[in-house]
PDB file of C-alpha atoms in Angstrom:
ATOM      1  CA  SER A   1       2.347  -7.029 -18.905  1.00 81.00           C
ATOM      2  CA  GLN A   2      -0.060  -5.410 -16.496  1.00 83.00           C
ATOM      3  CA  THR A   3      -0.132  -1.669 -15.960  1.00 90.00           C
ATOM      4  CA  ILE A   4      -2.208   0.615 -13.800  1.00 94.00           C
ATOM      5  CA  HIS A   5      -3.045   4.182 -14.702  1.00 94.00           C
ATOM      6  CA  GLN A   6      -4.231   6.763 -12.255  1.00 96.00           C
ATOM      7  CA  TRP A   7      -5.113  10.380 -12.969  1.00 92.00           C
ATOM      8  CA  PRO A   8      -4.797  13.219 -12.424  1.00 94.00           C
ATOM      9  CA  ALA A   9      -1.423  13.286 -10.693  1.00 94.00           C
ATOM     10  CA  THR A  10      -2.219  16.441  -8.734  1.00 96.00           C
ATOM     11  CA  LEU A  11      -5.447  18.243  -8.049  1.00 97.00           C
ATOM     12  CA  VAL A  12      -6.358  21.391  -6.142  1.00 97.00           C
ATOM     13  CA  GLN A  13     -10.038  21.765  -5.423  1.00 97.00           C
ATOM     14  CA  PRO A  14     -12.062  24.192  -3.297  1.00 98.00           C
ATOM     15  CA  VAL A  15     -14.129  23.012  -0.359  1.00 97.00           C
ATOM     16  CA  GLY A  16     -17.596  21.976  -1.463  1.00 97.00           C
ATOM     17  CA  SER A  17     -16.600  21.092  -5.018  1.00 97.00           C
ATOM     18  CA  PRO A  18     -17.094  17.601  -6.494  1.00 97.00           C
ATOM     19  CA  LEU A  19     -14.339  15.069  -7.046  1.00 97.00           C
ATOM     20  CA  SER A  20     -13.711  12.311  -9.527  1.00 96.00           C
ATOM     21  CA  LEU A  21     -10.504  10.284  -9.581  1.00 97.00           C
ATOM     22  CA  GLU A  22     -10.110   7.518 -12.101  1.00 96.00           C
ATOM     23  CA  CYS A  23      -8.032   4.377 -12.166  1.00 97.00           C
ATOM     24  CA  THR A  24      -7.738   1.827 -14.950  1.00 97.00           C
ATOM     25  CA  VAL A  25      -5.844  -1.429 -15.153  1.00 96.00           C
ATOM     26  CA  GLU A  26      -4.524  -3.006 -18.327  1.00 94.00           C
ATOM     27  CA  GLY A  27      -3.271  -6.480 -19.087  1.00 91.00           C
ATOM     28  CA  THR A  28      -5.372  -8.447 -16.616  1.00 90.00           C
ATOM     29  CA  SER A  29      -8.984  -9.505 -16.200  1.00 88.00           C
ATOM     30  CA  ASN A  30     -11.264  -9.462 -13.201  1.00 90.00           C
ATOM     31  CA  PRO A  31      -8.805  -7.855 -10.801  1.00 92.00           C
ATOM     32  CA  ASN A  32      -9.541  -6.886  -7.234  1.00 92.00           C
ATOM     33  CA  LEU A  33      -9.362  -3.083  -7.079  1.00 94.00           C
ATOM     34  CA  TYR A  34      -8.571  -0.853  -4.133  1.00 94.00           C
ATOM     35  CA  TRP A  35      -8.561   2.813  -3.159  1.00 95.00           C
ATOM     36  CA  TYR A  36      -6.195   3.850  -0.362  1.00 95.00           C
ATOM     37  CA  ARG A  37      -5.572   7.253   1.180  1.00 95.00           C
ATOM     38  CA  GLN A  38      -2.276   8.283   2.719  1.00 94.00           C
ATOM     39  CA  ALA A  39      -2.096  11.286   5.019  1.00 86.00           C
ATOM     40  CA  ALA A  40       1.258  13.024   5.454  1.00 78.00           C
ATOM     41  CA  GLY A  41       3.661  10.910   7.511  1.00 72.00           C
ATOM     42  CA  ARG A  42       1.144   8.153   7.983  1.00 75.00           C
ATOM     43  CA  GLY A  43       0.404   4.736   6.644  1.00 84.00           C
ATOM     44  CA  LEU A  44      -2.173   3.745   4.117  1.00 90.00           C
ATOM     45  CA  GLN A  45      -5.842   3.730   4.996  1.00 91.00           C
ATOM     46  CA  LEU A  46      -8.032   1.441   2.909  1.00 92.00           C
ATOM     47  CA  LEU A  47     -11.095   3.342   1.695  1.00 93.00           C
ATOM     48  CA  PHE A  48     -12.833   0.981  -0.724  1.00 94.00           C
ATOM     49  CA  TYR A  49     -12.247  -2.298  -2.484  1.00 91.00           C
ATOM     50  CA  SER A  50     -14.067  -4.169  -5.205  1.00 92.00           C
ATOM     51  CA  VAL A  51     -13.961  -7.817  -6.257  1.00 90.00           C
ATOM     52  CA  GLY A  52     -16.153  -7.345  -9.329  1.00 90.00           C
ATOM     53  CA  ILE A  53     -18.163  -4.973 -11.504  1.00 92.00           C
ATOM     54  CA  GLY A  54     -20.690  -3.031  -9.454  1.00 90.00           C
ATOM     55  CA  GLN A  55     -19.465  -4.523  -6.175  1.00 91.00           C
ATOM     56  CA  ILE A  56     -18.020  -2.047  -3.671  1.00 92.00           C
ATOM     57  CA  SER A  57     -16.967  -2.625  -0.071  1.00 89.00           C
ATOM     58  CA  SER A  58     -16.444   0.421   2.100  1.00 88.00           C
ATOM     59  CA  GLU A  59     -13.948   0.275   4.917  1.00 83.00           C
ATOM     60  CA  VAL A  60     -14.380   3.735   6.376  1.00 80.00           C
ATOM     61  CA  PRO A  61     -17.609   5.780   6.447  1.00 65.00           C
ATOM     62  CA  GLN A  62     -16.851   9.194   5.048  1.00 78.00           C
ATOM     63  CA  ASN A  63     -17.505  11.810   2.451  1.00 88.00           C
ATOM     64  CA  LEU A  64     -16.351   9.622  -0.410  1.00 95.00           C
ATOM     65  CA  SER A  65     -17.852   6.957  -2.638  1.00 95.00           C
ATOM     66  CA  ALA A  66     -16.502   4.534  -5.195  1.00 96.00           C
ATOM     67  CA  SER A  67     -17.848   2.873  -8.301  1.00 96.00           C
ATOM     68  CA  ARG A  68     -16.688   0.166 -10.667  1.00 96.00           C
ATOM     69  CA  PRO A  69     -18.560   0.639 -13.928  1.00 95.00           C
ATOM     70  CA  GLN A  70     -16.263  -1.662 -15.912  1.00 95.00           C
ATOM     71  CA  ASP A  71     -14.085  -4.619 -15.042  1.00 94.00           C
ATOM     72  CA  ARG A  72     -10.842  -2.671 -15.027  1.00 95.00           C
ATOM     73  CA  GLN A  73     -12.074   0.802 -14.087  1.00 96.00           C
ATOM     74  CA  PHE A  74     -12.370   2.119 -10.542  1.00 97.00           C
ATOM     75  CA  ILE A  75     -13.613   5.617  -9.736  1.00 97.00           C
ATOM     76  CA  LEU A  76     -13.418   7.548  -6.479  1.00 97.00           C
ATOM     77  CA  SER A  77     -15.934  10.366  -6.088  1.00 96.00           C
ATOM     78  CA  SER A  78     -17.256  12.977  -3.764  1.00 96.00           C
ATOM     79  CA  LYS A  79     -20.213  15.296  -4.147  1.00 96.00           C
ATOM     80  CA  LYS A  80     -18.778  17.956  -1.822  1.00 96.00           C
ATOM     81  CA  LEU A  81     -15.153  17.952  -0.735  1.00 96.00           C
ATOM     82  CA  LEU A  82     -14.085  18.716   2.823  1.00 95.00           C
ATOM     83  CA  LEU A  83     -10.721  20.065   3.960  1.00 94.00           C
ATOM     84  CA  SER A  84     -10.113  16.709   5.636  1.00 92.00           C
ATOM     85  CA  ASP A  85     -10.301  14.981   2.238  1.00 94.00           C
ATOM     86  CA  SER A  86      -6.853  16.328   1.373  1.00 94.00           C
ATOM     87  CA  GLY A  87      -4.275  13.591   0.974  1.00 95.00           C
ATOM     88  CA  PHE A  88      -2.503  11.227  -1.359  1.00 96.00           C
ATOM     89  CA  TYR A  89      -4.901   8.794  -3.025  1.00 97.00           C
ATOM     90  CA  LEU A  90      -3.607   5.508  -4.337  1.00 97.00           C
ATOM     91  CA  CYS A  91      -5.322   2.969  -6.526  1.00 97.00           C
ATOM     92  CA  ALA A  92      -4.112  -0.627  -6.487  1.00 96.00           C
ATOM     93  CA  TRP A  93      -5.000  -4.049  -7.884  1.00 94.00           C
ATOM     94  CA  ASP A  94      -4.265  -7.675  -7.261  1.00 89.00           C
ATOM     95  CA  GLY A  95      -5.305 -10.898  -8.909  1.00 81.00           C
ATOM     96  CA  GLN A  96      -8.837 -12.208  -8.430  1.00 65.00           C
ATOM     97  CA  GLY A  97      -8.812 -15.052  -5.992  1.00 60.00           C
ATOM     98  CA  ALA A  98      -5.114 -14.488  -5.395  1.00 57.00           C
ATOM     99  CA  TYR A  99      -4.505 -15.515  -1.848  1.00 57.00           C
ATOM    100  CA  ASN A 100      -0.908 -14.509  -1.427  1.00 61.00           C
ATOM    101  CA  SER A 101      -0.349 -12.027  -4.195  1.00 79.00           C
ATOM    102  CA  PRO A 102       1.149  -8.546  -3.906  1.00 89.00           C
ATOM    103  CA  LEU A 103      -0.665  -5.314  -4.582  1.00 93.00           C
ATOM    104  CA  HIS A 104       0.283  -3.251  -7.612  1.00 94.00           C
ATOM    105  CA  PHE A 105      -0.085   0.472  -7.081  1.00 96.00           C
ATOM    106  CA  GLY A 106      -0.619   3.426  -9.354  1.00 96.00           C
ATOM    107  CA  ASN A 107       1.460   6.558  -8.932  1.00 96.00           C
ATOM    108  CA  GLY A 108      -1.190   8.309  -6.909  1.00 96.00           C
ATOM    109  CA  THR A 109      -3.129  11.563  -6.946  1.00 97.00           C
ATOM    110  CA  ARG A 110      -2.129  14.382  -4.629  1.00 96.00           C
ATOM    111  CA  LEU A 111      -5.386  16.103  -3.662  1.00 96.00           C
ATOM    112  CA  THR A 112      -5.339  19.465  -1.906  1.00 96.00           C
ATOM    113  CA  VAL A 113      -8.658  20.869  -0.771  1.00 96.00           C
ATOM    114  CA  THR A 114      -8.485  24.618  -0.158  1.00 97.00           C
TER     115      THR A 114
ATOM    116  CA  SER B   1      -7.044  -0.054  12.688  1.00 44.00           C
ATOM    117  CA  GLN B   2      -3.432  -0.550  11.709  1.00 47.00           C
ATOM    118  CA  GLN B   3      -2.038  -3.997  12.185  1.00 64.00           C
ATOM    119  CA  GLY B   4       1.629  -3.510  11.420  1.00 72.00           C
ATOM    120  CA  GLU B   5       3.838  -0.999  13.165  1.00 83.00           C
ATOM    121  CA  GLU B   6       7.314  -0.286  11.847  1.00 86.00           C
ATOM    122  CA  ASP B   7      10.297   0.635  13.939  1.00 87.00           C
ATOM    123  CA  PRO B   8      12.178   2.936  13.759  1.00 93.00           C
ATOM    124  CA  GLN B   9      10.053   5.689  12.262  1.00 92.00           C
ATOM    125  CA  ALA B  10      13.140   7.137  10.603  1.00 95.00           C
ATOM    126  CA  LEU B  11      16.623   5.803   9.917  1.00 96.00           C
ATOM    127  CA  SER B  12      19.643   7.666   8.572  1.00 97.00           C
ATOM    128  CA  ILE B  13      22.755   5.781   7.446  1.00 97.00           C
ATOM    129  CA  GLN B  14      25.752   6.087   5.132  1.00 97.00           C
ATOM    130  CA  GLU B  15      26.118   4.320   1.828  1.00 98.00           C
ATOM    131  CA  GLY B  16      27.537   0.849   2.252  1.00 97.00           C
ATOM    132  CA  GLU B  17      26.026   0.332   5.689  1.00 98.00           C
ATOM    133  CA  ASN B  18      23.220  -2.113   6.392  1.00 98.00           C
ATOM    134  CA  ALA B  19      19.721  -0.927   7.226  1.00 97.00           C
ATOM    135  CA  THR B  20      17.376  -2.890   9.459  1.00 97.00           C
ATOM    136  CA  MET B  21      13.703  -2.111   9.865  1.00 97.00           C
ATOM    137  CA  ASN B  22      11.302  -3.938  12.116  1.00 97.00           C
ATOM    138  CA  CYS B  23       7.583  -4.585  11.964  1.00 95.00           C
ATOM    139  CA  SER B  24       5.292  -5.817  14.715  1.00 95.00           C
ATOM    140  CA  TYR B  25       1.716  -6.947  14.275  1.00 93.00           C
ATOM    141  CA  LYS B  26      -1.129  -8.037  16.501  1.00 90.00           C
ATOM    142  CA  THR B  27      -3.146 -10.890  15.013  1.00 87.00           C
ATOM    143  CA  SER B  28      -2.334 -14.137  13.255  1.00 88.00           C
ATOM    144  CA  ILE B  29      -1.471 -13.712   9.605  1.00 88.00           C
ATOM    145  CA  ASN B  30      -1.385 -15.577   6.308  1.00 87.00           C
ATOM    146  CA  ASN B  31       1.548 -13.605   5.038  1.00 90.00           C
ATOM    147  CA  LEU B  32       3.526 -10.429   5.562  1.00 93.00           C
ATOM    148  CA  GLN B  33       4.704  -8.179   2.767  1.00 95.00           C
ATOM    149  CA  TRP B  34       7.198  -5.351   2.519  1.00 96.00           C
ATOM    150  CA  TYR B  35       6.737  -2.399   0.200  1.00 97.00           C
ATOM    151  CA  ARG B  36       8.858   0.563  -0.760  1.00 97.00           C
ATOM    152  CA  GLN B  37       7.615   4.060  -1.572  1.00 96.00           C
ATOM    153  CA  ASN B  38       9.724   6.738  -3.172  1.00 96.00           C
ATOM    154  CA  SER B  39       8.647  10.264  -2.309  1.00 92.00           C
ATOM    155  CA  GLY B  40       5.410  11.219  -4.046  1.00 90.00           C
ATOM    156  CA  ARG B  41       5.023   7.869  -5.774  1.00 93.00           C
ATOM    157  CA  GLY B  42       3.014   4.696  -5.397  1.00 95.00           C
ATOM    158  CA  LEU B  43       4.186   1.708  -3.399  1.00 96.00           C
ATOM    159  CA  VAL B  44       6.253  -1.023  -4.965  1.00 97.00           C
ATOM    160  CA  HIS B  45       6.150  -4.574  -3.690  1.00 96.00           C
ATOM    161  CA  LEU B  46       9.502  -5.882  -2.469  1.00 97.00           C
ATOM    162  CA  ILE B  47       8.989  -9.267  -0.898  1.00 96.00           C
ATOM    163  CA  LEU B  48       6.306 -11.544   0.544  1.00 94.00           C
ATOM    164  CA  ILE B  49       6.914 -14.042   3.317  1.00 95.00           C
ATOM    165  CA  ARG B  50       4.339 -16.656   4.232  1.00 92.00           C
ATOM    166  CA  SER B  51       3.450 -17.504   7.792  1.00 92.00           C
ATOM    167  CA  ASN B  52       5.192 -20.879   7.538  1.00 94.00           C
ATOM    168  CA  GLU B  53       8.453 -19.318   6.340  1.00 96.00           C
ATOM    169  CA  ARG B  54      11.122 -17.912   8.630  1.00 97.00           C
ATOM    170  CA  GLU B  55      13.485 -16.197   6.240  1.00 98.00           C
ATOM    171  CA  LYS B  56      13.505 -15.038   2.649  1.00 97.00           C
ATOM    172  CA  HIS B  57      16.072 -13.366   0.434  1.00 97.00           C
ATOM    173  CA  SER B  58      15.795 -11.225  -2.678  1.00 96.00           C
ATOM    174  CA  GLY B  59      18.990  -9.616  -3.920  1.00 97.00           C
ATOM    175  CA  ARG B  60      20.221  -7.309  -1.143  1.00 97.00           C
ATOM    176  CA  LEU B  61      17.025  -7.789   0.842  1.00 98.00           C
ATOM    177  CA  ARG B  62      16.608 -10.246   3.674  1.00 98.00           C
ATOM    178  CA  VAL B  63      13.309 -10.653   5.487  1.00 98.00           C
ATOM    179  CA  THR B  64      12.724 -12.656   8.626  1.00 98.00           C
ATOM    180  CA  LEU B  65       9.441 -13.579  10.247  1.00 98.00           C
ATOM    181  CA  ASP B  66       8.896 -14.699  13.822  1.00 97.00           C
ATOM    182  CA  THR B  67       5.234 -15.629  14.231  1.00 95.00           C
ATOM    183  CA  SER B  68       5.673 -16.425  17.922  1.00 95.00           C
ATOM    184  CA  LYS B  69       6.722 -12.823  18.530  1.00 96.00           C
ATOM    185  CA  LYS B  70       4.457 -11.444  15.788  1.00 95.00           C
ATOM    186  CA  SER B  71       7.336  -9.549  14.264  1.00 96.00           C
ATOM    187  CA  SER B  72       9.310  -9.250  11.058  1.00 97.00           C
ATOM    188  CA  SER B  73      12.482  -7.505  10.020  1.00 98.00           C
ATOM    189  CA  LEU B  74      13.726  -6.180   6.695  1.00 98.00           C
ATOM    190  CA  LEU B  75      17.468  -5.976   6.206  1.00 98.00           C
ATOM    191  CA  ILE B  76      18.952  -4.056   3.291  1.00 98.00           C
ATOM    192  CA  THR B  77      22.623  -4.871   2.912  1.00 98.00           C
ATOM    193  CA  ALA B  78      25.268  -2.579   1.408  1.00 98.00           C
ATOM    194  CA  SER B  79      22.789   0.265   1.098  1.00 98.00           C
ATOM    195  CA  ARG B  80      22.914   2.798  -1.708  1.00 97.00           C
ATOM    196  CA  ALA B  81      21.648   6.359  -1.991  1.00 97.00           C
ATOM    197  CA  ALA B  82      18.974   5.015  -4.334  1.00 97.00           C
ATOM    198  CA  ASP B  83      17.560   2.981  -1.426  1.00 98.00           C
ATOM    199  CA  THR B  84      16.338   6.229   0.134  1.00 98.00           C
ATOM    200  CA  ALA B  85      12.577   5.744   0.484  1.00 97.00           C
ATOM    201  CA  SER B  86       9.856   4.831   2.949  1.00 96.00           C
ATOM    202  CA  TYR B  87       9.391   1.158   3.716  1.00 97.00           C
ATOM    203  CA  PHE B  88       6.089  -0.343   4.806  1.00 96.00           C
ATOM    204  CA  CYS B  89       5.094  -3.714   6.112  1.00 95.00           C
ATOM    205  CA  ALA B  90       1.627  -5.042   5.348  1.00 93.00           C
ATOM    206  CA  THR B  91      -0.164  -8.002   6.821  1.00 91.00           C
ATOM    207  CA  ASP B  92      -2.843 -10.291   5.489  1.00 84.00           C
ATOM    208  CA  ALA B  93      -4.897 -11.491   8.445  1.00 75.00           C
ATOM    209  CA  LEU B  94      -5.613 -15.151   8.848  1.00 68.00           C
ATOM    210  CA  GLU B  95      -9.358 -15.018   9.387  1.00 65.00           C
ATOM    211  CA  GLY B  96     -11.688 -14.956   6.381  1.00 61.00           C
ATOM    212  CA  TYR B  97     -11.309 -12.689   3.361  1.00 63.00           C
ATOM    213  CA  SER B  98      -8.788 -10.119   4.331  1.00 70.00           C
ATOM    214  CA  THR B  99      -7.381  -6.995   2.788  1.00 81.00           C
ATOM    215  CA  LEU B 100      -3.846  -5.891   3.464  1.00 87.00           C
ATOM    216  CA  THR B 101      -3.276  -3.650   6.467  1.00 87.00           C
ATOM    217  CA  PHE B 102      -0.300  -1.313   6.285  1.00 91.00           C
ATOM    218  CA  GLY B 103       1.863   0.165   8.996  1.00 89.00           C
ATOM    219  CA  LYS B 104       3.008   3.783   9.111  1.00 90.00           C
ATOM    220  CA  GLY B 105       6.371   3.041   7.574  1.00 93.00           C
ATOM    221  CA  THR B 106      10.053   3.664   8.183  1.00 95.00           C
ATOM    222  CA  MET B 107      11.692   6.558   6.346  1.00 95.00           C
ATOM    223  CA  LEU B 108      15.188   5.514   5.285  1.00 97.00           C
ATOM    224  CA  LEU B 109      17.760   8.109   4.264  1.00 98.00           C
ATOM    225  CA  VAL B 110      20.984   6.823   2.771  1.00 98.00           C
ATOM    226  CA  SER B 111      23.654   9.491   2.445  1.00 97.00           C
ATOM    227  CA  PRO B 112      26.450   9.226  -0.138  1.00 92.00           C
TER     228      PRO B 112
END
């Protein structure tokens, strides 16, 4: 069965520090991968998605970047965090070429920038 | 921009009662999905309804879709305290390659 791992679960970082969040998927090949951010009391904002290794689509211009160095690995990064980067970050996957398939989410990373 | 908008924003009921949440969207869709999120956790997929379907059931869940009104509803029957969570609708737009767009969610509190 497929599983998705996301870490760390919580993170407190000072303003101006770098960030690296990692997400890996097991039990499937060539998934579509997604990074979402959820602000308190709000819906999910799509940040990045990838349909293959090295391919990244950015939905929102911001202080963040994403990379997909391996088929089932998706990394969210920042060189210098801002206070506004605080939030709940969720990684998700669905099947490649899956037209009507659901998203499978990790358990998220709670990021607090101080 | 957010496509789906849930209503109400919050709902408080007693165990055993039914809970109804609504979702409205703006553009034509391929499908509409409902997700559940327990506090501090990731989202879990509940049910998907295609644009050519009008109603779908899964256990105690019933989803309806009215494409003419661009709206959907999620009914949870005989609710339990364990149903306490936030519920989100998400739409897959009709045009081209589309990623899911989520609404802001309905927070459901079921009291014992």
